[in-house]
Coordinates of N, CA and C in Angstrom, one line a residue:
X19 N 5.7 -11.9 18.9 CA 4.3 -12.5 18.7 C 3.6 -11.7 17.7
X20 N 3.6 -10.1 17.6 CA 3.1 -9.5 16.4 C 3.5 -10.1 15.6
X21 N 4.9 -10.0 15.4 CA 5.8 -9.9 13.9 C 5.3 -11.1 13.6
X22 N 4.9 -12.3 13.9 CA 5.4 -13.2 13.1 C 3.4 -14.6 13.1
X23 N 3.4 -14.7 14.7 CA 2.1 -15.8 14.3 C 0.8 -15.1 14.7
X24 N 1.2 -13.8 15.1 CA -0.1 -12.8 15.1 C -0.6 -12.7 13.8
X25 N 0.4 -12.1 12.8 CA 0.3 -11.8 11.8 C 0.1 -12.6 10.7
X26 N 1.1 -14.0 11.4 CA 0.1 -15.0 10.3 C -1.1 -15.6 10.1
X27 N -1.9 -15.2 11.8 CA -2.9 -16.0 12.0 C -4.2 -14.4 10.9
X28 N -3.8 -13.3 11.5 CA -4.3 -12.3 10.2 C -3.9 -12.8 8.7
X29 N -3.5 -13.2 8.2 CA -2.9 -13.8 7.2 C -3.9 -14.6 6.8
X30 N -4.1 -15.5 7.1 CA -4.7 -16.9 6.7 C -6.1 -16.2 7.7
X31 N -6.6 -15.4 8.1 CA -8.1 -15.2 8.4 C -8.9 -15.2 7.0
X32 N -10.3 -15.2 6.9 CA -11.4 -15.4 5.4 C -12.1 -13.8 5.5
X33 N -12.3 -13.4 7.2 CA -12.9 -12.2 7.7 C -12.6 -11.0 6.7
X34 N -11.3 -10.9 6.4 CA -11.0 -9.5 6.0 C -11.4 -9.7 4.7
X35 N -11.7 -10.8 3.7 CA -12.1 -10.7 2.6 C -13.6 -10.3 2.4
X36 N -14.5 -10.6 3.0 CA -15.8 -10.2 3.8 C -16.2 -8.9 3.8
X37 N -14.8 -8.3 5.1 CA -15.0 -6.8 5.5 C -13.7 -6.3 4.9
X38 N -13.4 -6.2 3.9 CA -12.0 -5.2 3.4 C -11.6 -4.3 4.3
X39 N -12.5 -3.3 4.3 CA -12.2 -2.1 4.8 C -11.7 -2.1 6.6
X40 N -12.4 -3.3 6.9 CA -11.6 -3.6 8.4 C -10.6 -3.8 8.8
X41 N -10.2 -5.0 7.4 CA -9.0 -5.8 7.4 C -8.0 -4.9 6.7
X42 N -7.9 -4.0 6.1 CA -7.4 -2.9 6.1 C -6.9 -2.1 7.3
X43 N -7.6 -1.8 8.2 CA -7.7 -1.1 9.4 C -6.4 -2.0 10.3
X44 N -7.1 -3.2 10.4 CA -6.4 -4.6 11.0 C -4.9 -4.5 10.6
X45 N -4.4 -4.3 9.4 CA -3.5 -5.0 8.8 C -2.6 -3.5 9.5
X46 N -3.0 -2.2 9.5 CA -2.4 -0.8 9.9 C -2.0 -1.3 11.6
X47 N -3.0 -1.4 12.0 CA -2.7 -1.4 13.4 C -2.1 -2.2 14.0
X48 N -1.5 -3.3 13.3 CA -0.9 -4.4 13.4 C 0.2 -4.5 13.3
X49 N 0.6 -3.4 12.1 CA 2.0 -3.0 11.7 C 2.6 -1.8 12.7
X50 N 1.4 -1.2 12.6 CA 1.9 0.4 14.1 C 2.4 -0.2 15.1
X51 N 1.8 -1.7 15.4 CA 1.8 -2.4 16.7 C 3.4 -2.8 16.9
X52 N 3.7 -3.6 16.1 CA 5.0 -3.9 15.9 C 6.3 -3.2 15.9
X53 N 5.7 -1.7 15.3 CA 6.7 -0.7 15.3 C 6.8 -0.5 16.5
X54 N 5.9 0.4 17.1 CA 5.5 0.4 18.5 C 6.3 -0.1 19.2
X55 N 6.1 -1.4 19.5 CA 6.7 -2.5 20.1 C 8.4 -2.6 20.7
X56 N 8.9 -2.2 18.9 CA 10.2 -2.2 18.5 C 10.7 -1.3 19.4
X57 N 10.4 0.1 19.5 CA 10.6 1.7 19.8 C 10.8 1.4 21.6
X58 N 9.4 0.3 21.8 CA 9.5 0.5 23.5 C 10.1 -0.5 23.9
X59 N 10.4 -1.1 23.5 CA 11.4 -2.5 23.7 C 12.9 -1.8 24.5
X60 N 13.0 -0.6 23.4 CA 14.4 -0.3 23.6 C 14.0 0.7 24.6
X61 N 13.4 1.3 25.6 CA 13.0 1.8 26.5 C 13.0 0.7 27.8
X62 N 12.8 -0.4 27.5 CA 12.0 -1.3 28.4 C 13.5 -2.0 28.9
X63 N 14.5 -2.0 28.1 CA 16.0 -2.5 27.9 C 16.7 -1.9 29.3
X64 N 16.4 -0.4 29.5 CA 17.0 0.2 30.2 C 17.0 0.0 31.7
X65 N 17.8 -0.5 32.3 CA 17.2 -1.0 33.6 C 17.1 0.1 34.6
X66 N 16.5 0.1 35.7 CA 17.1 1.0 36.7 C 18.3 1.6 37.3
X67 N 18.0 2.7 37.8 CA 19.4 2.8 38.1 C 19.4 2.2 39.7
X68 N 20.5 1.9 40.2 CA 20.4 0.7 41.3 C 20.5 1.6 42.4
X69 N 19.6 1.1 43.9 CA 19.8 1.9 44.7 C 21.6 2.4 45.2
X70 N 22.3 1.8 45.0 CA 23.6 2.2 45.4 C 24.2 3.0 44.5
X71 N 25.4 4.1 44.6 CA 25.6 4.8 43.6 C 27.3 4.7 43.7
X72 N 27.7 3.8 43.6 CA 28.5 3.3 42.8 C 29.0 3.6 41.6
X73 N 30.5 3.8 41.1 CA 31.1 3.8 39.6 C 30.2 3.0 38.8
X74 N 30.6 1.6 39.2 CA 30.3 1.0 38.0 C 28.8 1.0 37.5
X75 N 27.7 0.7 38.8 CA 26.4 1.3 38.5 C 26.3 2.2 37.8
X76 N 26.5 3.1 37.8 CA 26.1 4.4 37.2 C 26.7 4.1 35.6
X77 N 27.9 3.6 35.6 CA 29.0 3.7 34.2 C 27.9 2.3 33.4
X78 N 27.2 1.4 33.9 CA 26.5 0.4 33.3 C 25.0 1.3 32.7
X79 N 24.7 1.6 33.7 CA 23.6 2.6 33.4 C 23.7 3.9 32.4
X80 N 24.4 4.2 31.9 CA 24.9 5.7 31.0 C 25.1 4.2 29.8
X81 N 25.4 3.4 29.9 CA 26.0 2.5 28.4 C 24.9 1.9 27.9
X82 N 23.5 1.3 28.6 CA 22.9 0.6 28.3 C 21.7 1.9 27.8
X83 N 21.4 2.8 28.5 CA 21.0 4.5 27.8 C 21.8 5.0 26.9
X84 N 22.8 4.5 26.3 CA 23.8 5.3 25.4 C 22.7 4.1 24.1
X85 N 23.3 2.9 24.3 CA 22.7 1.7 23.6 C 21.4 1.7 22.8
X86 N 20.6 2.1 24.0 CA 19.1 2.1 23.5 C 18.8 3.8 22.6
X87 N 19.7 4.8 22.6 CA 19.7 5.8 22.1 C 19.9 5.7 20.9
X88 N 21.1 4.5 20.4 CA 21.6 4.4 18.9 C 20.6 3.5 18.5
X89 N 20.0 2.6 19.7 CA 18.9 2.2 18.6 C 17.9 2.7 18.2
X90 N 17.5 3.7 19.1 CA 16.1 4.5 18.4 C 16.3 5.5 17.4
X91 N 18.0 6.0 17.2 CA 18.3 6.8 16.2 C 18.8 6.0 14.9
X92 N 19.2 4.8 14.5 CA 19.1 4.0 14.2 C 17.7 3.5 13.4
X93 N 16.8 2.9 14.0 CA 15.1 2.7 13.7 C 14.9 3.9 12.9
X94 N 14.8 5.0 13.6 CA 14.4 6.4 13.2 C 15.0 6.3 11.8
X95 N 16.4 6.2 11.7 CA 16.9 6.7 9.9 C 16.5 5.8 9.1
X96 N 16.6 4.4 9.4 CA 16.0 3.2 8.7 C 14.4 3.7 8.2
X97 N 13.9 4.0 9.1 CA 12.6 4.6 8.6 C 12.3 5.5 7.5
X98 N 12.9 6.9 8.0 CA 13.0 8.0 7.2 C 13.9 7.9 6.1
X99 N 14.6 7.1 5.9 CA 15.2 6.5 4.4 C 14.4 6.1 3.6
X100 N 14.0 4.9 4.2 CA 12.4 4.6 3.4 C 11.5 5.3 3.0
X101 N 11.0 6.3 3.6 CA 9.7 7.0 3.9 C 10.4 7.9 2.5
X102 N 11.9 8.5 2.6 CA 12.0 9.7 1.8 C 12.3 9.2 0.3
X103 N 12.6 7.8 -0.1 CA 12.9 7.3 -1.1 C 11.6 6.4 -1.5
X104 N 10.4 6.3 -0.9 CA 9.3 6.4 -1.5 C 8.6 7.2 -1.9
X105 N 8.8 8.6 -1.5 CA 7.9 9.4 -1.4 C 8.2 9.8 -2.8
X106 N 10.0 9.7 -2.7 CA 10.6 10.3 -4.4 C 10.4 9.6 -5.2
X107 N 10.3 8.3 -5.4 CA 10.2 7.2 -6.2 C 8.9 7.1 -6.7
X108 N 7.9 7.5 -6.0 CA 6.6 7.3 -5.9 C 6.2 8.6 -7.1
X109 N 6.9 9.3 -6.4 CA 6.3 11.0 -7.2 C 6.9 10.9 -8.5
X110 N 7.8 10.1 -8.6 CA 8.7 10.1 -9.9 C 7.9 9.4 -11.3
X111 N 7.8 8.6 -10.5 CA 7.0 7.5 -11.5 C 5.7 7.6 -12.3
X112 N 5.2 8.7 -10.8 CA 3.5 9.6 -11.1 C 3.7 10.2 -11.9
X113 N 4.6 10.8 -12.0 CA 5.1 12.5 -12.6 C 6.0 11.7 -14.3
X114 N 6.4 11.5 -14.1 CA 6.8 10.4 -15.7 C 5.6 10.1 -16.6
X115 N 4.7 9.2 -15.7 CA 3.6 8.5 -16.3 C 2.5 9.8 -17.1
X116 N 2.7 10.6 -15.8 CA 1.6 11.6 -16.7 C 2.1 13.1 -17.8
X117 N 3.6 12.5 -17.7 CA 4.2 13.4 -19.0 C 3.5 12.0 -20.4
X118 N 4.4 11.3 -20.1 CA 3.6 9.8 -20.7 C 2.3 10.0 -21.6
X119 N 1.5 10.6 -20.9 CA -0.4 10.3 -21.0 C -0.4 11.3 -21.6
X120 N 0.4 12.9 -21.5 CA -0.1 13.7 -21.8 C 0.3 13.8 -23.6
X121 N 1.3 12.9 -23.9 CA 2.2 13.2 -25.0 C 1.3 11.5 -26.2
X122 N 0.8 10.4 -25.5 CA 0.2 9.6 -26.1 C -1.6 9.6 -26.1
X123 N -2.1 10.2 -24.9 CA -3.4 10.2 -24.4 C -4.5 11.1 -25.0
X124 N -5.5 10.9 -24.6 CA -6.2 11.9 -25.2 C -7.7 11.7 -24.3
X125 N -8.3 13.2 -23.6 CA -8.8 13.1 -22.9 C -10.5 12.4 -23.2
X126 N -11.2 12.2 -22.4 CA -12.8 12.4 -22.8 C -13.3 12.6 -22.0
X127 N -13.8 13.8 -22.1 CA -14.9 14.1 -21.4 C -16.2 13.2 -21.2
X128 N -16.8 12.6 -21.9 CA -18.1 12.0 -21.4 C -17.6 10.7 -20.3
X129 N -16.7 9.9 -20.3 CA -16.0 9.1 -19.8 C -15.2 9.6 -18.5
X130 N -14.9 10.9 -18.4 CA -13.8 11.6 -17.3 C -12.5 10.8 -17.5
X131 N -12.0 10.3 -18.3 CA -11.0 9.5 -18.5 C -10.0 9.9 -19.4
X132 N -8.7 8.9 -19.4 CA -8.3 9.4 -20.4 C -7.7 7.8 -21.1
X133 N -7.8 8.3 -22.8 CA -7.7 6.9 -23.7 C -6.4 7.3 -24.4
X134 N -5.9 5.6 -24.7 CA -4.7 5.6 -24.7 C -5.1 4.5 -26.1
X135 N -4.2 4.6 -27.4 CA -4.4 3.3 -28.3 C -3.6 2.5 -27.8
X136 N -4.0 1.0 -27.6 CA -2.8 0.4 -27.2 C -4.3 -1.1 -27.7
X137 N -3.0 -1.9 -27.5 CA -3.8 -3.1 -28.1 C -4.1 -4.7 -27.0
X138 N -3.5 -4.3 -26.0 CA -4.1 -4.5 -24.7 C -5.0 -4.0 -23.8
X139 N -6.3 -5.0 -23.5 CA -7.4 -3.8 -22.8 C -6.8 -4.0 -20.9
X140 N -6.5 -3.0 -21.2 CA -6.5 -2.3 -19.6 C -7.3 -0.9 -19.2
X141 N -7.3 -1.1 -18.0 CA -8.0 0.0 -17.2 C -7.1 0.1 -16.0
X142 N -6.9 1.6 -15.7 CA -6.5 1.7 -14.8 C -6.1 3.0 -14.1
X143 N -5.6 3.2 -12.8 CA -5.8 5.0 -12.5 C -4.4 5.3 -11.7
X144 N -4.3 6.7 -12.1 CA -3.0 6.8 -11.7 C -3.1 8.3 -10.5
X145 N -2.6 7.3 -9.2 CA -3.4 8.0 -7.9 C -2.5 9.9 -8.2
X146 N -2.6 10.3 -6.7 CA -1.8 11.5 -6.7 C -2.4 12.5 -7.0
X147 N -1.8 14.1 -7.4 CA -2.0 15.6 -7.8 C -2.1 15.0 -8.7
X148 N -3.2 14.9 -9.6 CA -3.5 15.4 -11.2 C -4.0 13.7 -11.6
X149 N -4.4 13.2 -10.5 CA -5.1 11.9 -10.6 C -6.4 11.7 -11.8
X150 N -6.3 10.4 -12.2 CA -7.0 10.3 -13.8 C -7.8 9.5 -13.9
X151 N -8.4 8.5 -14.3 CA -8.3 7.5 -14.7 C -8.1 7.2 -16.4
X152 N -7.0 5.8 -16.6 CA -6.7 5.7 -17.7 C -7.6 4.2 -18.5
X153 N -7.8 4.5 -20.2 CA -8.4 3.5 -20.4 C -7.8 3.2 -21.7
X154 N -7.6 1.9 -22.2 CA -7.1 1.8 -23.1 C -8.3 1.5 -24.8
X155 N -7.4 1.5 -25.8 CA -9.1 1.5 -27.0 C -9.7 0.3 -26.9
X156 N -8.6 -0.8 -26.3 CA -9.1 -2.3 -26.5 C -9.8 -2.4 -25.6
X157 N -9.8 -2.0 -24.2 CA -10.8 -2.2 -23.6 C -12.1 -1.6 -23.7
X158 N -12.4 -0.7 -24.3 CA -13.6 -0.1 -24.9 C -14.2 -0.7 -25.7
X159 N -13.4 -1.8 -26.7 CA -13.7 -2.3 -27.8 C -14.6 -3.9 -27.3
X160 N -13.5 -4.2 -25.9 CA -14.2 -5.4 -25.6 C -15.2 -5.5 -24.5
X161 N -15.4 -4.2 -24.0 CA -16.7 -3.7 -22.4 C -17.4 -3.3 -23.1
X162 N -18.9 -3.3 -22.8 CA -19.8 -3.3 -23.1 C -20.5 -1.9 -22.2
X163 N -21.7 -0.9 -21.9 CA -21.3 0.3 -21.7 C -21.5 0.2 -19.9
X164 N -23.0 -1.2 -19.7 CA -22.9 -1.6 -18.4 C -21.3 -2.3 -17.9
X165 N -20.5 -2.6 -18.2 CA -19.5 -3.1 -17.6 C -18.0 -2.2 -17.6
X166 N -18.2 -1.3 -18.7 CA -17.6 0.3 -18.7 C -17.8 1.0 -17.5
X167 N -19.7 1.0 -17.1 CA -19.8 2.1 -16.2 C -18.7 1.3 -14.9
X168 N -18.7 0.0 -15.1 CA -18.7 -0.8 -13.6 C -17.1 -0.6 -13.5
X169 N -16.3 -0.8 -14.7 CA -15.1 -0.6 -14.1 C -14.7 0.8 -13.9
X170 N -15.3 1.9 -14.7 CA -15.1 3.1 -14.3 C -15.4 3.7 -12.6
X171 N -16.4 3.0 -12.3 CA -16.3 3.0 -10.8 C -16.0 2.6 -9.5
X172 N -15.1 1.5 -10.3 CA -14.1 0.6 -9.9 C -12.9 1.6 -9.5
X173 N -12.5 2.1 -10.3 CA -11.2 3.3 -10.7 C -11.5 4.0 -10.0
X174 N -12.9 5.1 -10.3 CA -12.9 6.3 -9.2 C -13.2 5.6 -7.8
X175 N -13.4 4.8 -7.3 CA -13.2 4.2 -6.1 C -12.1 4.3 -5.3
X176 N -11.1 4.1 -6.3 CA -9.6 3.9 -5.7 C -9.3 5.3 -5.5
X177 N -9.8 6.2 -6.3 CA -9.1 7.5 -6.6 C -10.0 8.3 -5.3
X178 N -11.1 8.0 -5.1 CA -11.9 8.7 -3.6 C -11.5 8.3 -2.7
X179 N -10.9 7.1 -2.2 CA -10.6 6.5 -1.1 C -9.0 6.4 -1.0
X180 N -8.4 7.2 -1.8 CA -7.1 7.4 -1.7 C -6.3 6.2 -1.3
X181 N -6.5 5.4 -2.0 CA -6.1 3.8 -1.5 C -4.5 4.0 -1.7
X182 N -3.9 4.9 -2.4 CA -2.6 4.9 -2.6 C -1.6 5.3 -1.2
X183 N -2.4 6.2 -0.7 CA -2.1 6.4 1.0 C -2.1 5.0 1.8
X184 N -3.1 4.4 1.6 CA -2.8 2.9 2.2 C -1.9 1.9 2.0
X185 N -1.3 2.1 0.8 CA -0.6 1.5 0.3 C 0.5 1.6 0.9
X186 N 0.7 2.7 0.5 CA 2.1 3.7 0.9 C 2.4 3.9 2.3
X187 N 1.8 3.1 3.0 CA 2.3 3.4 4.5 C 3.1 1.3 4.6
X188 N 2.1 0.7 4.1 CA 3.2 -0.5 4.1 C 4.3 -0.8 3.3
X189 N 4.2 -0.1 2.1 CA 5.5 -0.3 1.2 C 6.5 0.6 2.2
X190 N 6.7 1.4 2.8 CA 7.7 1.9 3.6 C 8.2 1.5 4.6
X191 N 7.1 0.3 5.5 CA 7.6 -0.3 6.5 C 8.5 -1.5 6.4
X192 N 7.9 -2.2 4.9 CA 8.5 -3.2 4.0 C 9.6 -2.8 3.3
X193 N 10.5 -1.8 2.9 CA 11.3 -1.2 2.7 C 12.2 -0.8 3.9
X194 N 11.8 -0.3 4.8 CA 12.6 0.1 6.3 C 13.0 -1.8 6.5
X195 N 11.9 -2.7 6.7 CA 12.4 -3.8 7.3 C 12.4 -4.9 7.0
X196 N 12.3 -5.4 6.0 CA 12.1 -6.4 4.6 C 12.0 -7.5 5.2
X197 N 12.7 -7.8 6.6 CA 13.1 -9.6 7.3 C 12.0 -9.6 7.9
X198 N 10.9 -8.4 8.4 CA 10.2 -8.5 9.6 C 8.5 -9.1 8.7
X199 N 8.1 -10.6 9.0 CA 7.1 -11.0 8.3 C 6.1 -10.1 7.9
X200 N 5.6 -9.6 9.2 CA 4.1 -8.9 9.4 C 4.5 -7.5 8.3
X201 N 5.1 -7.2 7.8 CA 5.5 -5.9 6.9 C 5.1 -6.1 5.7
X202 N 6.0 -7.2 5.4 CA 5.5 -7.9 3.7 C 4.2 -8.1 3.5
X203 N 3.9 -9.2 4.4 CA 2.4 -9.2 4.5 C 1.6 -8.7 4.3
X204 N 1.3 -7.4 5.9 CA 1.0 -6.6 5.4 C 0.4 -5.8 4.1
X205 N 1.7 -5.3 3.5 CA 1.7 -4.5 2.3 C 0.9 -5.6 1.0
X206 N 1.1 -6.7 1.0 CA 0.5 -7.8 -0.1 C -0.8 -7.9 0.2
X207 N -1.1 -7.8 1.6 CA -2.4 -8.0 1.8 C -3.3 -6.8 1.8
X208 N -3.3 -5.7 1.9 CA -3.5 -4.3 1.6 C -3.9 -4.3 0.6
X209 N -2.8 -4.4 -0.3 CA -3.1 -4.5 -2.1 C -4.4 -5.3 -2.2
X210 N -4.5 -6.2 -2.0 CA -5.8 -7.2 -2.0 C -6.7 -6.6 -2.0
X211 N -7.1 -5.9 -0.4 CA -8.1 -5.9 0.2 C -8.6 -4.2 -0.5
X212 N -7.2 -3.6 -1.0 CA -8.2 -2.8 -1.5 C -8.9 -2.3 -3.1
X213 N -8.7 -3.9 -3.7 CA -9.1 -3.6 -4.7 C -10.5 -4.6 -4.2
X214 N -10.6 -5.0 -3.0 CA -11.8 -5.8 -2.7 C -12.6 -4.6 -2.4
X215 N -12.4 -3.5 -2.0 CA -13.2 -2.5 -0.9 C -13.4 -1.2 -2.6
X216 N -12.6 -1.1 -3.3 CA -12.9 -1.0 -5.1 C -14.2 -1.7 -5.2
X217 N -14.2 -2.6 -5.3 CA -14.8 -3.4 -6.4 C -16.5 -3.4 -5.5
X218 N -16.2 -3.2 -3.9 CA -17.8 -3.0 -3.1 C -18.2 -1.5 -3.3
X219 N -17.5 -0.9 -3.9 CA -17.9 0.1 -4.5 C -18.6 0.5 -5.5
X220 N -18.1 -0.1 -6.8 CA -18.4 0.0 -8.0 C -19.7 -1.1 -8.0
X221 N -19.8 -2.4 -7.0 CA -20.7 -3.4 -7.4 C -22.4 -2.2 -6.3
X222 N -22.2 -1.4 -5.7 CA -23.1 -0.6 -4.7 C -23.7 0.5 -6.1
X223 N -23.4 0.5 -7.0 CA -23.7 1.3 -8.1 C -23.9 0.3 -9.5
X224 N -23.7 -0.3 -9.6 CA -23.2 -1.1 -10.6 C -24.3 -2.7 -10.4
X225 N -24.2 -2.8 -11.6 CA -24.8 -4.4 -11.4 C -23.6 -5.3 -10.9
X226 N -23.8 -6.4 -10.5 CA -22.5 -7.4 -9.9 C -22.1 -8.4 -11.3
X227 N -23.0 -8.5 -11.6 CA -22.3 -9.6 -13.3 C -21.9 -9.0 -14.0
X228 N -22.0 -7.9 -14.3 CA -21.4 -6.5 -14.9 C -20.0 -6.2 -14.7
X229 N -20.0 -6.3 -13.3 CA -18.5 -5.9 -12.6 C -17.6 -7.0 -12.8
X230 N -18.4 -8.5 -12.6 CA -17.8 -9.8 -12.9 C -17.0 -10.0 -13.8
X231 N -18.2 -9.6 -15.1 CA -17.8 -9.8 -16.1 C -16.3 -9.0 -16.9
X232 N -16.5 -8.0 -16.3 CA -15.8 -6.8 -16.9 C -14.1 -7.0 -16.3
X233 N -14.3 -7.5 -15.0 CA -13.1 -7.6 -14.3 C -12.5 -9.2 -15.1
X234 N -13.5 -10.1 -15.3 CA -12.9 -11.2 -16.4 C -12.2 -11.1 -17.8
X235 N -12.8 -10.0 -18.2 CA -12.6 -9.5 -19.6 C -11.1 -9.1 -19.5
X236 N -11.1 -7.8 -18.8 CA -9.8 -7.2 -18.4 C -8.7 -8.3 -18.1
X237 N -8.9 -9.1 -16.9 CA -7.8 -10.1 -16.4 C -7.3 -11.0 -17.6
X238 N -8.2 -11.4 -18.6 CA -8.2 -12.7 -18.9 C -6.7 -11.9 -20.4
X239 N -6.5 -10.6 -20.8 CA -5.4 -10.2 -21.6 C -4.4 -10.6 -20.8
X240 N -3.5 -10.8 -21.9 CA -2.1 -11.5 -21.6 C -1.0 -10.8 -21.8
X241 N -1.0 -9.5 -22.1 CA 0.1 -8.4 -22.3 C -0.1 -7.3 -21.4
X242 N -0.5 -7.4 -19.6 CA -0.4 -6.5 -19.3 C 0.4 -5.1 -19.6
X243 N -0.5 -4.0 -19.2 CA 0.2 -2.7 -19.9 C 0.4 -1.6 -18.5
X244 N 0.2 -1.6 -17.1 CA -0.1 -1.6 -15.7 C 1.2 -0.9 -15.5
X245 N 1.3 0.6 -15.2 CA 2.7 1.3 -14.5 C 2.6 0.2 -13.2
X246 N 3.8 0.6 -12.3 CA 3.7 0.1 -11.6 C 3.3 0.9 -10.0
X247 N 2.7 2.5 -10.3 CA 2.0 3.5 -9.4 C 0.6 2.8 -9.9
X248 N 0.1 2.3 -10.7 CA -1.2 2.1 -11.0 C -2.0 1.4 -10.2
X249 N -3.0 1.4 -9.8 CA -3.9 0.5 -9.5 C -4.9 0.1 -10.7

């Protein structure tokens, strides 16, 4: 019932576009739920042991507790495979990108940022230890300084609220279990919601046509330039 029309009815709700930050909350405890679920299911398997004490009793009872043991150690590696091949993949990528930045980039201080020449305007931040935000020259050339400030606090949004942690808990569950609906989900809708809970950030500082605008400008390039750690 979680895995599949729970989660689709979160799925197709309008609410969490509204309240991000909830529907963020929603989409975590939905997925814990299901894991949960999974872990006690195989607890729930094990039947009693029967008042009579009997061979075969007992020999049924030791097989179906042998059972549920390989499946929780089982779940368990499935998990921690994921968990440890994201965490490396993740760090890899981070740690690449910002040899990358350090060898084409160049800092600024009035901006906190760092600029990159490239001839697609992008913005974007690269979470983690030694977290940034990156900006390209095209996008400076085509933002204006109200719509600069807006996506720049757009970026440090993501980077205060550590949205990469959020992330990072569904991309592992979606990797541990790829068949299981509510995971994928999950994880796609996450991404969403938190560049919605971004953007009520930057628009609480920021003018809103500004942010509009700026987030139009940006989208509307056709040579994305976006690692794929970026937000």
């Amino acid at each position: 019932l979680l895995a599949l029309p729970v989660a689709w009815l979160l799925r197709r709700a309008t609410w969490t576009s509204r309240a991000p930050a909830l529907g963020v909350i929603a989409w975590h405890v939905l997925s814990a739920s299901v894991l949960v679920a999974i872990l006690f299911g195989a607890f729930a398997a094990i039947p009693e042991a029967s008042g009579g004490h009997d061979e075969h009793n007992r020999l049924m009872f030791m097989e179906v507790c042998l059972l549920a043991v390989i499946f929780l150690a089982v779940v368990g590696a499935i998990v921690a495979k994921a968990l440890v091949s994201s965490v490396r993949e993740g760090s890899s990528q981070r740690r690449r990108h910002r040899q990358l930045l350090r060898l084409v980039g160049r800092a600024d201080a009035r901006l906190d940022a760092v600029l990159v020449d490239h001839a697609s305007a992008a913005a974007y931040c690269v979470p983690g230890r030694g977290s940034h935000v990156v900006l390209t020259t095209a996008a400076l050339a085509v933002l204006d300084d109200a719509q600069l400030a807006a996506v720049l606090a757009h970026e440090q949004a993501h980077l205060r609220g550590r949205h990469h942690l959020a992330l990072a808990a569904g991309r592992i569950l979606r990797r541990a279990f790829p068949w299981v609906p509510a995971f994928r989900w999950a994880h796609d809708e996450v991404a969403r919601l938190v560049e919605l809970i971004a953007d009520d950030a930057a628009a609480r500082q920021c003018d809103r046509q500004d942010l509009a605008a700026a987030l139009v400008m940006l989208a509307a390039d056709s040579r994305p330039v976006l690692p794929t750690t970026a937000f």
